Amino acid sequence: MPPMQLTNRVAVITGGARGIGREIALLFAKEGADCVLFDVNEQALQSTVQELEALGRRALGLVVDVTSAAAVEDAVSKVLDKMGRLDILINNAGITQDGLLVRMDETQWDRVLDINLKGSFLCTRAAAKVMLKARSGRIVSIASIVGIIGNPGQANYAASKAGLVGFTKSVARELASRGVTCNAIAPGFIQTDMTHRLPEDVKQRLREQIPMGTLGEPGDVAQAALFLVSDASRYITGHVLVVAGGLGM
């Protein structure tokens, strides 16, 4: 049996209690990592932490508002206190508040940018301080194909994810000489709770846009994240890995 790829590493996954974040945490745990989840859903946090512990890993769930610098800094301090190190950061926390541009209000715009982009900035800044001292680390941000090709009704979401791409490339340049890589994943349409609620005709229209003809699974994104935090990607930084079934070619 091959050795686990992430043994003795500690991963922080924001938005880690549900959906893609949960899938990433479970895969990392299976590969030997201890996991800390930042989320606002306390009940979901407890459930996912129990799943991680059942895999024989140390796990910690923290209720964290990623838009608050003080909350993020406090949470990272708790990670170091309880886990002793911080090797991996996955910026996954994000929301959508869709609406056509001419009807979108400032609250919709600000809330999406605050969580999706500012939250990633605050978490990356806090984690980077730790990783720079260790001269080692992996940062992966979950962007979106929408940030590359755009999507009607999602100007705020697209802007936040496009911003995350530029942020990733800039941070990669800043941290590369100290052994810290920073990459992004741009998922396409992934089967999550949000897509499960869509009417079948809407899902069919989505599938028709995708060259591979099917929606992705959360595990597809998790496997990409595993690659980018493993030693297999040691010479890759500033890259955006598109996981979208050919969408956006």
XYZ file of C-alpha atoms in Angstrom:
249
model
C 0.000 0.000 0.000
C 1.518 3.367 -1.005
C 2.327 5.853 1.779
C -0.171 8.620 2.428
C 0.831 11.840 0.691
C -0.016 14.317 3.450
C 1.170 12.549 6.597
C 2.178 14.950 9.417
C 0.692 17.970 7.653
C -2.012 20.284 8.973
C -4.539 21.703 6.521
C -6.936 24.595 7.050
C -9.990 24.493 4.790
C -12.328 27.483 4.816
C -15.964 26.693 4.131
C -14.883 23.190 5.053
C -18.042 21.863 6.678
C -20.054 21.219 3.527
C -19.886 20.686 -0.217
C -16.549 20.944 -1.970
C -14.758 22.011 1.224
C -15.949 18.916 3.070
C -14.903 16.688 0.165
C -11.427 18.227 0.189
C -11.115 17.751 3.957
C -12.150 14.092 3.781
C -9.699 13.348 0.965
C -6.862 15.128 2.753
C -7.617 13.171 5.928
C -7.526 9.904 3.989
C -4.096 10.968 2.745
C -2.832 11.541 6.281
C -3.490 15.230 6.986
C -4.960 16.627 10.183
C -7.651 19.143 9.274
C -8.997 22.397 10.664
C -12.280 23.632 9.247
C -13.348 27.278 9.226
C -17.089 27.685 8.688
C -20.117 29.592 9.985
C -22.384 26.542 10.265
C -21.634 25.077 13.693
C -23.846 22.017 13.277
C -22.267 21.074 9.953
C -18.829 21.675 11.439
C -19.442 19.181 14.235
C -20.709 16.577 11.787
C -17.733 16.854 9.438
C -15.240 16.915 12.296
C -16.697 13.619 13.510
C -16.250 12.153 10.016
C -12.614 13.242 9.974
C -11.928 11.837 13.421
C -13.496 8.535 12.349
C -10.715 8.348 9.742
C -8.170 8.441 12.561
C -7.135 12.044 12.081
C -6.995 15.007 14.415
C -9.702 17.486 13.444
C -10.865 20.867 14.672
C -13.918 22.886 13.678
C -13.890 26.638 14.260
C -16.750 29.060 13.698
C -14.990 31.820 11.758
C -16.230 34.865 9.869
C -13.570 35.085 7.162
C -14.451 38.731 6.481
C -13.168 39.716 9.941
C -9.402 40.199 10.222
C -9.524 39.765 14.000
C -11.535 36.541 13.735
C -9.156 35.091 11.139
C -6.014 35.987 13.098
C -7.528 34.497 16.263
C -8.470 31.313 14.412
C -4.956 30.871 12.991
C -3.551 31.336 16.510
C -5.847 28.530 17.687
C -4.643 26.314 14.844
C -1.034 26.771 15.948
C -1.908 26.312 19.600
C -3.879 23.096 19.118
C -2.203 21.592 16.042
C 1.313 22.964 16.321
C 1.726 23.893 12.664
C -0.034 25.070 9.504
C 1.148 23.573 6.231
C -1.808 23.931 3.854
C -4.506 26.559 3.307
C -7.510 25.977 1.075
C -9.490 29.170 0.439
C -12.863 27.628 -0.328
C -15.416 29.764 1.543
C -17.686 31.532 -0.921
C -21.241 32.553 -1.668
C -23.395 33.641 -4.592
C -26.000 36.403 -4.595
C -27.036 36.497 -8.223
C -28.842 39.235 -10.074
C -28.674 41.144 -13.330
C -26.287 44.088 -13.236
C -28.927 46.821 -13.532
C -30.905 45.290 -10.639
C -27.979 44.382 -8.402
C -27.708 46.480 -5.264
C -24.555 47.372 -3.365
C -25.308 44.897 -0.601
C -25.270 41.996 -3.060
C -22.020 43.228 -4.564
C -20.269 43.946 -1.279
C -21.273 40.700 0.448
C -19.984 38.473 -2.368
C -16.717 40.391 -2.726
C -16.215 40.442 1.049
C -16.536 36.696 1.530
C -15.103 35.397 -1.729
C -12.194 37.807 -2.201
C -11.515 39.709 1.014
C -11.945 36.506 3.017
C -9.294 34.794 0.913
C -6.981 37.784 1.360
C -7.349 37.747 5.148
C -6.857 33.988 5.465
C -3.901 33.969 3.079
C -2.234 36.875 4.856
C -2.542 35.153 8.231
C -1.379 31.761 6.948
C 1.466 33.225 4.897
C 3.104 34.677 8.015
C 3.344 31.161 9.431
C 4.468 29.566 6.175
C 7.162 32.158 5.498
C 8.769 31.413 8.851
C 8.627 27.690 8.105
C 9.915 28.295 4.563
C 7.290 25.844 3.357
C 3.589 25.819 2.563
C 0.822 25.248 0.066
C -1.996 27.724 -0.633
C -4.845 26.827 -2.979
C -7.809 29.109 -3.673
C -11.038 27.850 -5.197
C -11.839 30.286 -7.998
C -14.355 29.465 -10.759
C -14.657 29.097 -14.513
C -17.106 31.994 -14.204
C -14.185 34.208 -13.219
C -12.569 33.369 -16.557
C -15.486 33.324 -19.022
C -18.154 35.341 -17.155
C -21.820 34.472 -16.658
C -24.999 36.566 -16.988
C -26.447 37.465 -13.612
C -23.191 36.845 -11.779
C -21.166 40.036 -12.245
C -20.349 40.143 -8.531
C -19.383 36.463 -8.321
C -17.347 36.608 -11.542
C -15.518 39.701 -10.343
C -14.680 38.056 -7.025
C -13.347 34.914 -8.696
C -11.426 36.805 -11.383
C -9.934 38.871 -8.564
C -8.922 35.650 -6.847
C -6.989 34.606 -9.950
C -5.003 37.852 -9.989
C -4.516 37.643 -6.241
C -3.187 34.087 -6.565
C -0.626 35.042 -9.192
C 0.607 38.041 -7.212
C 0.930 36.085 -3.968
C 2.711 33.281 -5.827
C 5.351 35.749 -6.983
C 5.778 37.143 -3.458
C 6.129 33.818 -1.670
C 7.926 31.609 -4.208
C 11.456 32.287 -2.989
C 10.505 31.103 0.511
C 9.241 27.688 -0.541
C 5.539 28.539 -0.476
C 3.400 27.806 -3.551
C 0.109 29.520 -4.325
C -2.257 28.153 -6.966
C -5.946 28.268 -7.835
C -8.567 25.844 -9.067
C -11.334 27.035 -11.370
C -14.200 24.528 -11.173
C -16.962 24.478 -13.719
C -20.489 23.313 -12.913
C -20.153 20.904 -9.992
C -22.924 18.787 -8.483
C -23.533 20.365 -5.087
C -26.613 21.149 -2.993
C -27.096 24.268 -5.115
C -27.175 22.404 -8.425
C -29.321 19.590 -6.982
C -32.056 22.172 -6.376
C -32.097 23.310 -10.007
C -34.938 22.129 -12.253
C -33.983 19.298 -14.588
C -34.369 21.439 -17.713
C -31.901 23.955 -16.299
C -29.400 21.201 -15.503
C -29.820 19.872 -19.027
C -28.963 23.282 -20.469
C -25.874 23.348 -18.284
C -24.794 19.920 -19.503
C -25.210 21.064 -23.113
C -22.582 23.774 -22.545
C -19.992 21.276 -21.308
C -17.953 19.392 -23.939
C -17.793 16.310 -21.700
C -21.578 16.438 -21.376
C -21.863 16.056 -17.614
C -21.560 18.054 -14.423
C -18.508 17.501 -12.266
C -18.406 15.940 -8.821
C -16.967 17.563 -5.674
C -14.368 14.795 -5.703
C -13.021 16.079 -9.019
C -12.131 19.376 -7.344
C -10.782 17.605 -4.260
C -8.416 15.491 -6.358
C -7.103 18.631 -8.058
C -6.560 20.235 -4.654
C -4.708 17.138 -3.436
C -2.347 17.338 -6.392
C -1.638 21.025 -5.789
C -0.817 20.561 -2.097
C 1.218 17.367 -2.566
C 4.917 17.019 -3.333
C 3.943 16.086 -6.891
C 3.313 19.790 -7.613
C 6.393 21.165 -5.871
C 7.488 23.097 -8.995
C 4.072 24.587 -9.806
C 3.023 28.012 -8.550
C 0.861 30.839 -9.868
C -1.183 28.360 -11.891
C -4.959 28.177 -12.399
C -6.103 24.587 -12.864
C -9.452 24.491 -14.679
C -11.664 21.552 -13.645
C -14.652 22.071 -15.887
C -15.115 19.197 -18.350
C -13.808 21.336 -21.187
C -16.054 24.328 -20.472
C -14.270 27.544 -21.358
C -11.930 26.118 -24.001
